[in-house]
Structure formats: C-alpha cells, structure tokens
XYZ file of C-alpha atoms in Angstrom:
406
model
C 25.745 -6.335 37.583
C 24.179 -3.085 36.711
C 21.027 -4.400 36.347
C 20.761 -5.970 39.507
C 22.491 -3.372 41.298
C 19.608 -0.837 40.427
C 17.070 -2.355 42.695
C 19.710 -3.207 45.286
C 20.550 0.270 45.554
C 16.825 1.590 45.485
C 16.092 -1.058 47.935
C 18.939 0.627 50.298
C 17.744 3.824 49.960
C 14.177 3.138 50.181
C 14.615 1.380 53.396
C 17.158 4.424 54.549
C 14.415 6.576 53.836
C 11.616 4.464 56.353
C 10.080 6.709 59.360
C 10.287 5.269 63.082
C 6.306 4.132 62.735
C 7.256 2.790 59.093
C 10.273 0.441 61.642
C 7.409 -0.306 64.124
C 4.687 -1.430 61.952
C 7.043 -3.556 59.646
C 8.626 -5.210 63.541
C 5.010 -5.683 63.758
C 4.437 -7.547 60.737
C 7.084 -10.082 62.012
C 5.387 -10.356 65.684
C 1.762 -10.443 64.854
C 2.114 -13.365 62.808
C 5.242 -14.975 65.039
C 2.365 -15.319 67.754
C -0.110 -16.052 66.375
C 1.012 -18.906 64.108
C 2.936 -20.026 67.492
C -1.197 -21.098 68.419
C -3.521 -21.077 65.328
C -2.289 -23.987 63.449
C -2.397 -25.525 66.053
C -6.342 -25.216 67.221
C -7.248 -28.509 65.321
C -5.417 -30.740 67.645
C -6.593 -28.577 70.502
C -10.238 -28.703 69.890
C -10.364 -32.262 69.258
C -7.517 -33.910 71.277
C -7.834 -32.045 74.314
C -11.294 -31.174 74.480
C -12.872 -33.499 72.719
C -14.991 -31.916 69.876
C -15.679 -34.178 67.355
C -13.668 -33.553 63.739
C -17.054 -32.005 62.391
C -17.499 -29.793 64.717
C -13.973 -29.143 64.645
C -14.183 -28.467 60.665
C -17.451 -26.085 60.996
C -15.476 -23.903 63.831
C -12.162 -23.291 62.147
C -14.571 -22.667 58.271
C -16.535 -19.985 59.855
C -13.426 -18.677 62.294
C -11.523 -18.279 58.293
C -14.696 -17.079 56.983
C -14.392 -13.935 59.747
C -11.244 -13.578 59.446
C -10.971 -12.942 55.621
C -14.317 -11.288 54.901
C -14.559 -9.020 58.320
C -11.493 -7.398 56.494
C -14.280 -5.142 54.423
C -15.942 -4.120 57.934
C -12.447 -3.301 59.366
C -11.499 -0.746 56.122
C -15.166 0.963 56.931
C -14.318 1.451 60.445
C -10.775 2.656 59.836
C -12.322 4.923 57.140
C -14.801 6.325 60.169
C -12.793 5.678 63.722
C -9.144 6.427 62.058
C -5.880 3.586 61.573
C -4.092 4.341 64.857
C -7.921 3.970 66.815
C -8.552 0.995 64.562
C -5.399 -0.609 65.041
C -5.698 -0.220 68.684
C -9.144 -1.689 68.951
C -8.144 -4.951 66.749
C -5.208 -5.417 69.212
C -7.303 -5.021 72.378
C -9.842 -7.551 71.130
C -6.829 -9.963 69.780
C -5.443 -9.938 72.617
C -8.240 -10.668 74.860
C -8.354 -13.761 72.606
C -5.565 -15.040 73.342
C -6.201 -14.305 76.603
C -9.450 -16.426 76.674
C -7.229 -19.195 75.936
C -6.431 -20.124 78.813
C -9.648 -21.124 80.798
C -10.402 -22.197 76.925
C -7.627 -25.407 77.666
C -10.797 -26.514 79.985
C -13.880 -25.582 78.333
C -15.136 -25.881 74.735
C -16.923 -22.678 74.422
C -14.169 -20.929 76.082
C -11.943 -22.167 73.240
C -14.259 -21.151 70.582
C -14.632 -17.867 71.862
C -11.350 -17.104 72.090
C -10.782 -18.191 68.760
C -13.642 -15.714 67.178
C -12.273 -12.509 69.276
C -8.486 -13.343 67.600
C -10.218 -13.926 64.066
C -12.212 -9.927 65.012
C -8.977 -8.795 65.323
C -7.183 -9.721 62.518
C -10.168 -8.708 60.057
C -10.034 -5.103 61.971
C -6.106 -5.003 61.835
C -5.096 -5.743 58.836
C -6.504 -3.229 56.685
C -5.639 -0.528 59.043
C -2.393 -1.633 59.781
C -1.375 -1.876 55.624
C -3.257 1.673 54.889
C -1.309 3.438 58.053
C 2.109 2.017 56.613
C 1.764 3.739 53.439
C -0.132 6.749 54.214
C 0.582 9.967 52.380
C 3.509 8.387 51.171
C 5.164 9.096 47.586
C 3.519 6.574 45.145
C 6.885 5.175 44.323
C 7.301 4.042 48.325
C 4.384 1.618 48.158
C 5.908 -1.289 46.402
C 8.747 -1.426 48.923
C 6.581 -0.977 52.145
C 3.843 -3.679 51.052
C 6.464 -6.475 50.385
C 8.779 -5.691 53.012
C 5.332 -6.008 55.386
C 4.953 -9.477 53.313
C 8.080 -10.353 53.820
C 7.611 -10.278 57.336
C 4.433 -11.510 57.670
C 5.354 -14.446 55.968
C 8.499 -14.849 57.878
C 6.310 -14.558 61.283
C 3.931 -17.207 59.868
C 6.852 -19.879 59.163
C 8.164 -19.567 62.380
C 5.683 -19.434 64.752
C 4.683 -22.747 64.315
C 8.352 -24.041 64.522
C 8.553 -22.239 67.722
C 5.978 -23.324 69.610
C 5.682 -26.934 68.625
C 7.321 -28.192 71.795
C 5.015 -26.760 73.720
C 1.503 -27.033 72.121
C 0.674 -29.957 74.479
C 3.074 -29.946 77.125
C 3.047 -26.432 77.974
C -0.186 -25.237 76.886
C -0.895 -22.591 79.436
C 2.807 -21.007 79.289
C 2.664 -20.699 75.718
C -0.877 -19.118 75.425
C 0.383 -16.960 78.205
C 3.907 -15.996 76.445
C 1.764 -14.969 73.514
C -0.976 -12.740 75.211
C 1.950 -10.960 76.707
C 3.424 -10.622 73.659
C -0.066 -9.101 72.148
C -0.068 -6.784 75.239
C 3.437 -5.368 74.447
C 2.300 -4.951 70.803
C -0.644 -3.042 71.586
C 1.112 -0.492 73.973
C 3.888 0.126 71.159
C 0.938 0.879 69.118
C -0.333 3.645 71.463
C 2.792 5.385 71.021
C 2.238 5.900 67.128
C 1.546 9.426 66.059
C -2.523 9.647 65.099
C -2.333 9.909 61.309
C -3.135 13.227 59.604
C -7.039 13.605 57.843
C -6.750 10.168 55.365
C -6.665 10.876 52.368
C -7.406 8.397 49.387
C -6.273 7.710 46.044
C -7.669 9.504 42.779
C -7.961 6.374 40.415
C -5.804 6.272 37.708
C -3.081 8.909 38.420
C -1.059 8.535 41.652
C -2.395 11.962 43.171
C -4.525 12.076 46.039
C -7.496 13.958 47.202
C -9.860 13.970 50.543
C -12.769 12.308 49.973
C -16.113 14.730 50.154
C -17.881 12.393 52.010
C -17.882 8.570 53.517
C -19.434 6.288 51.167
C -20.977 2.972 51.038
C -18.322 -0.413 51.800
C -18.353 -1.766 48.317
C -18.680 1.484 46.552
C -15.340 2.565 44.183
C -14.472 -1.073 43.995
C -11.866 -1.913 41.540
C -13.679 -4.382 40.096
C -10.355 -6.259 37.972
C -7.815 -6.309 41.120
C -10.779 -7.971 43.110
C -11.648 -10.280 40.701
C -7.889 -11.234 39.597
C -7.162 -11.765 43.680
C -10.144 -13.564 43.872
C -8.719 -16.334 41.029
C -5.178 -15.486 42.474
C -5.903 -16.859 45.600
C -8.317 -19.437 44.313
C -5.058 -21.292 42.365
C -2.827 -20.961 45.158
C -4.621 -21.954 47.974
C -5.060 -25.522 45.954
C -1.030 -25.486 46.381
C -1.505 -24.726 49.801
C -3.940 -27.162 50.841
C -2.751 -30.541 48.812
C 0.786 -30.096 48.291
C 1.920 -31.635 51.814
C -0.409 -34.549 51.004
C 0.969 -34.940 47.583
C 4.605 -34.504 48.198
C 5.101 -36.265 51.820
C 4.343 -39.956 50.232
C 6.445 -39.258 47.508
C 9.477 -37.884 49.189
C 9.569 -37.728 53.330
C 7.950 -35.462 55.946
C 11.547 -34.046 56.003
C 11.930 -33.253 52.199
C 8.395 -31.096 52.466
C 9.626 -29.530 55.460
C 12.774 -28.183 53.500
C 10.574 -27.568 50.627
C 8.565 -25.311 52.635
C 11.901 -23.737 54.243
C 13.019 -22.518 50.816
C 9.626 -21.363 49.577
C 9.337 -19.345 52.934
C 12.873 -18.263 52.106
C 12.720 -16.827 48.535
C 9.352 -15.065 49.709
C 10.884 -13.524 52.323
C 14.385 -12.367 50.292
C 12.538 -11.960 46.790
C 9.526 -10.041 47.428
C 11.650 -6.760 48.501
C 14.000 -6.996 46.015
C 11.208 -7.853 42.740
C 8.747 -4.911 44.192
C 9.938 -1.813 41.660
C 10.200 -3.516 39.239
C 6.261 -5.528 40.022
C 5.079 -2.045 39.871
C 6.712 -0.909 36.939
C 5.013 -4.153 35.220
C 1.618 -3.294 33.151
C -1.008 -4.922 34.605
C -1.654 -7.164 32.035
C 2.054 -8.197 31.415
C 1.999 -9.270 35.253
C -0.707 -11.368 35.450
C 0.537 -13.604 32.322
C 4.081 -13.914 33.931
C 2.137 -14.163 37.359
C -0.492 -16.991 36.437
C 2.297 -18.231 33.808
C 4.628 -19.376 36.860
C 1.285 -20.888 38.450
C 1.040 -22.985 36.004
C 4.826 -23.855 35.336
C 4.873 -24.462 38.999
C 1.769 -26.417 38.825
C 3.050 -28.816 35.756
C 6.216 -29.391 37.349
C 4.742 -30.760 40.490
C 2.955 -33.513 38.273
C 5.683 -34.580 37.797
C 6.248 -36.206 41.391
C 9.926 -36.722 42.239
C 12.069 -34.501 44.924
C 13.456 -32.469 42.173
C 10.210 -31.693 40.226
C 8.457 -30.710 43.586
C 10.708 -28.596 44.411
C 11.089 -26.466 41.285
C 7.164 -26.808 41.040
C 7.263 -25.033 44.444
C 9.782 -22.448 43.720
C 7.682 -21.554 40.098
C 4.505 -21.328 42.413
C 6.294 -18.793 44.899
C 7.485 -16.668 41.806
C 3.967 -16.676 40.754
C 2.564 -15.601 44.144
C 5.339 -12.666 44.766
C 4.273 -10.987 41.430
C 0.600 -11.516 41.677
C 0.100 -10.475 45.360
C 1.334 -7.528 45.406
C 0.956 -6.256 41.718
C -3.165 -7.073 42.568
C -2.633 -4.589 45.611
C -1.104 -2.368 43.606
C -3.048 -2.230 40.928
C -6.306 -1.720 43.070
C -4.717 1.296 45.406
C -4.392 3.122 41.851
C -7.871 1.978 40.470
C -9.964 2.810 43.480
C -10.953 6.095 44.610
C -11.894 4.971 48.175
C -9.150 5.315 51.285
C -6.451 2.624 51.383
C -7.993 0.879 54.594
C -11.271 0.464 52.416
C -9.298 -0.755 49.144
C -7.570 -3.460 51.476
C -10.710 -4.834 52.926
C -11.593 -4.879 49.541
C -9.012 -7.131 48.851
C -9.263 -8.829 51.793
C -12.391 -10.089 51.334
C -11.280 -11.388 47.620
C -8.892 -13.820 48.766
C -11.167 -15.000 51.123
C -13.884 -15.850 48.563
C -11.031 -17.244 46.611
C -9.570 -19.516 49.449
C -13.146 -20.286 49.718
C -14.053 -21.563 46.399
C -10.443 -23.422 46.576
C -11.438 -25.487 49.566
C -15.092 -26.108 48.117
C -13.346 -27.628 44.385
C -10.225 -28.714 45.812
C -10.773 -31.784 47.841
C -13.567 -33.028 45.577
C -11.018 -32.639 42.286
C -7.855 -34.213 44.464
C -9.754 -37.243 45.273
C -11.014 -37.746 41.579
C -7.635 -37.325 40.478
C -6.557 -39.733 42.353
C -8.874 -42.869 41.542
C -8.732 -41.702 37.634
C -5.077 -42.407 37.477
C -2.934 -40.506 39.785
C -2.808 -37.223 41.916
C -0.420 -35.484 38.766
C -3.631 -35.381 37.032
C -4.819 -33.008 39.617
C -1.462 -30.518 39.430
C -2.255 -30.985 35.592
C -5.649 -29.316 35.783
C -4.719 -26.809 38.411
C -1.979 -25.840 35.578
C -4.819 -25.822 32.776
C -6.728 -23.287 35.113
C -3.843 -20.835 35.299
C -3.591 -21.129 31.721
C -7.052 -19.746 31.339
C -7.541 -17.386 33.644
C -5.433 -14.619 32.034
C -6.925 -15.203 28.856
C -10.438 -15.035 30.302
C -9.168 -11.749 32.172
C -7.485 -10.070 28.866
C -11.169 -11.130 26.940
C -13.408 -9.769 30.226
C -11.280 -6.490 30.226
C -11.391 -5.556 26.285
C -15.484 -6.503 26.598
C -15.698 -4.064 29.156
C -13.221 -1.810 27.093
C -15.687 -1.776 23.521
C -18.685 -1.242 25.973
C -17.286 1.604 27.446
C-alpha cells in the first residue's frame, strides 16, 4: 500500500497544485479531440458515399490531409517560438474552426469538403505544439510528467468518444452535427482569449532541468534531440501497425462487439494509467524505459498471434503499457535534451511520429497481406514482435557508437 500510495498522493497534490489556465487547457484537451473525432473518422464515408469521390481519390486526400497534420507540427513550434503560445493557439483555433465551418456547403461540393478538411488539419499542426509548450511553461521540472499525461489522458479520452457520439448522426444529421461542432470550436477559441499572454518563453538548457532565454531565434531543426526523435519515430512506427490491422485481425476472430470492448478497455487504462505511471516514467533512465517500453510492444505483439478473445485482449493491454511509457518518456526525454523552446521541441516530435505513422502505413499493408497467404495473419503480429525486439538493441548500439565517437 505504501508504494502505491506515493504516486496517489503526489498525483493529488500535483493536480491541487494546477493554475486556472493549467484547468482550461487540460478541459481543452478533452474538447478538441471530443469534436473533432465526432467528424474526422468519419470523412471516408463522407467523401465517397455522399459525394462521390472515388476510393483513390479518397485515399490520396486523407494521406496528404495526415501528412499536414503531423509534419506542419515543426512549422507550428517556429511560429509559436516567433508569434507567442496564446497568439499561436488563437490562430490554430480560428483557422480550425473555419474548417469545420466549411463543412457545411462541403456536404454539397467536393472541393468544399477538401478544403475544409486542409484548414482543420492547419490547425491542429499550429495547435498542438503551442498548446503542450503553454501547459508546462516555466513550470518546476518535476510538474511536467503530470501535466503531459493528464493532457494525454484527455486527449485520448476526447478521441474515443467523439466518434461514439456522433455516429447517429454522421448521415442523418450531417449539417446539425458539423454545426454543433463549429460552435463548439467557437466557444473554445473565445475561452482561449481569456488566457493570460505567457511571460518571455523561455527554453530548456539540455541536460540539467534549468532554463535560460534563448539569445536569439534559430533555425526549425536546429538543437534537435536527435535520440527522442529517432526513438518516437520507431515508437510510433510499431504502434501504428497495432493501430491500423488490429480491427481487421481481431473482428473475424472474435465479433465487431468483442473489438469494440477491446478498444473500450485500452482507451480506459490509457486514460486512468497514464496519470498515475507519469513520476515514476520520468524517474525511469532513458534506456531502462525504452526496453520495458518496446519490451511490452512486443509481449503485446506475441500475444495477439495468438488469436483467441483472451490472447487479443492481453496483447492489447501489453501494447497500451508499452505506449504509456514510451510516449511520454520520448517527450520527456527530448524537453531535457534540447536546448530550443518547448513549442519547437514538440514540433520536433510531432513531426517524428508522423514519419513513423508514415513508414507504418507504407510496410504495413504490404507485410499483413504476405502474412496472410504464407500461413496466417499471427505471422504478421510475430514479426511486428521481432521488430520491437530489435529496436532497443539497435538504439543501446547507435547511442554507445555515438558515445566512443564523442
């Protein structure tokens, strides 16, 4: 009991200790995504069964509309580091919600549709950044952990129930729900005008915790930390096969029903876990994290070869495990490594799992489909566990390289 009671009563106090802004934002984090995932997942149907594009077309829009979203994260930490979080924040909303807004002549026409879909995917790059640097600015190092899963936490819950929320109403009520959420943005974006402008930013010294203003604004990729990007890149590149193939793995095997509690309790122990594992994620070393990180991957990964309701739902848990202590240990670990502002570093980082959802998408379908005519889909799980595996080893062998030639 004392054990566990120690981060219970840290947690406590930590959120005790959380400003009115701190409240806002991490309402926010819940909203943002509550909306939006009440309409993205949505578009594919929308785009081809009501207006007709063809599935190509359909494919090329949404690829380029991710690409944005994830990579336009680096241009959104440059123009927080230059315009400011509360002005950047601000802007992103503004455009997001004229997005949405362009949904609704975009139930009619095509290019209305696509448009609308590009301004919410300029938003998000701008936002998120901002919005993740402004929640822990000039905070005590030993706040971070708590802020950036509890914004998780509620990102994630946003993103499981917007969908469930707005299901009845995708076709039937198209223009009511695309309305609902522009209002929603609207509200948003006027609490956000009430925030306090943050004082001068100032970022990181690498290494040790303290801070310093930076003498001058610097190029977007310069400071990088070169091991948190490239760990989130291969982070993201393992999970996202989990993400794409695991409803067409696991819905033959069990029921559309099963998956759909599956993805209940993933959603759930993200949501309860992530808080409550943050101190002691940080308190991990870095390298210690990423084996017990990539080492629940790959559990995860194994146990969903496996195939039956049990085994894909312990698979699933392992894989969530693996994604709370990766996630936000990477973040972590590149806020201390970089010496750029914390906007920057999460653009930074932003643009890593993109690359690595990326890559994911470009291997994954080819690999699931040869696993399946060379004996069964387990094989695939099988090699997705290999790669988890490896990566930590190729890390640990990359970083002591790098250590002799320094």
């Amino acid at each position: 009991m004392t054990v566990l009671g120690k981060p219970r009563g840290r947690l406590r106090s930590g959120i005790a200790r959380l400003t009115g802004p701190q409240r806002f934002l991490l309402a926010g984090s819940f909203l943002i995504p509550l909306g939006s995932f009440a309409v993205l997942p949505f578009m594919s149907v929308l785009l081809h069964e009501r207006l007709g594009m063809g599935l190509g077309t359909v494919g090329v829009v949404l690829a380029v509309a991710s690409l944005v979203q994830f990579s336009g994260g680096v241009v959104g930490g440059a123009v927080a580091e230059r315009i400011g979080l509360r002005h950047t924040m601000l802007l992103a909303l503004a455009i997001r919600t004229a997005g949405f807004a362009c949904f609704l002549p975009g139930l009619r026409h095509p290019a209305a549709a696509v448009f609308a879909l590009f301004l919410v995917s300029v938003g998000a790059a701008l936002y998120l950044p901002a919005n993740k640097a402004y929640l822990i600015h000039q905070v005590d190092a030993e706040q971070r952990p708590l802020l950036l899963s509890a914004s998780g936490s509620a990102l994630n819950a946003g993103i499981a129930l917007g969908p469930l929320a707005a299901a009845p109403f995708v076709l039937s009520a198209s223009a009511g729900l695309f309305t609902a959420v522009t209002a929603l943005f609207a509200v948003i974006t006027a609490g956000h005008v009430l925030l306090p402008v943050e004082s001068p930013d100032r970022a990181p010294t690498a290494g040790t915790g303290q801070e310093q203003t930076p003498p001058r604004r610097e190029k977007v990729f310069a400071g990088l930390a070169v091991l948190p990007f490239t760990t989130t890149v291969l982070s993201l590149y393992v999970f996202m096969f989990f993400q794409h193939y695991l409803a067409l793995y696991a819905v033959p095997r069990t029921s559309a029903t099963y998956y759909g509690l599956v993805l209940a309790l993933y959603a759930l122990l993200l949501v309860v876990a992530q808080p409550l594992l943050s101190d002691r994620i940080a308190r991990l070393p870095y390298a210690r994290a990423l084996w017990l990180g990539f080492g629940a991957m790959a559990g995860g990964m194994a146990t969903l070869a496996v195939g039956n309701h049990a085994a894909i739902l312990a698979g699933a848990l392992l894989v969530c495990l693996g994604e709370i202590v990766l996630f936000l240990k990477n973040d972590l670990e590149a806020l201390d490594r970089s010496p750029r502002a914390p906007a920057v570093v999460f653009g930074h980082q932003r643009l890593a799992a993109g690359i690595g959802a990326f890559a994911s998408g470009i291997m994954g379908g080819a690999g699931y489909q040869l696993a399946e005519r060379g004996g069964g889909a387990g094989l695939f799980w099988v090699a997705v566990a290999a790669q988890c595996v490896l990566l930590p080893l190729l890390l640990s062998r990359w970083t002591a390289l790098r250590g002799r030639g320094r």
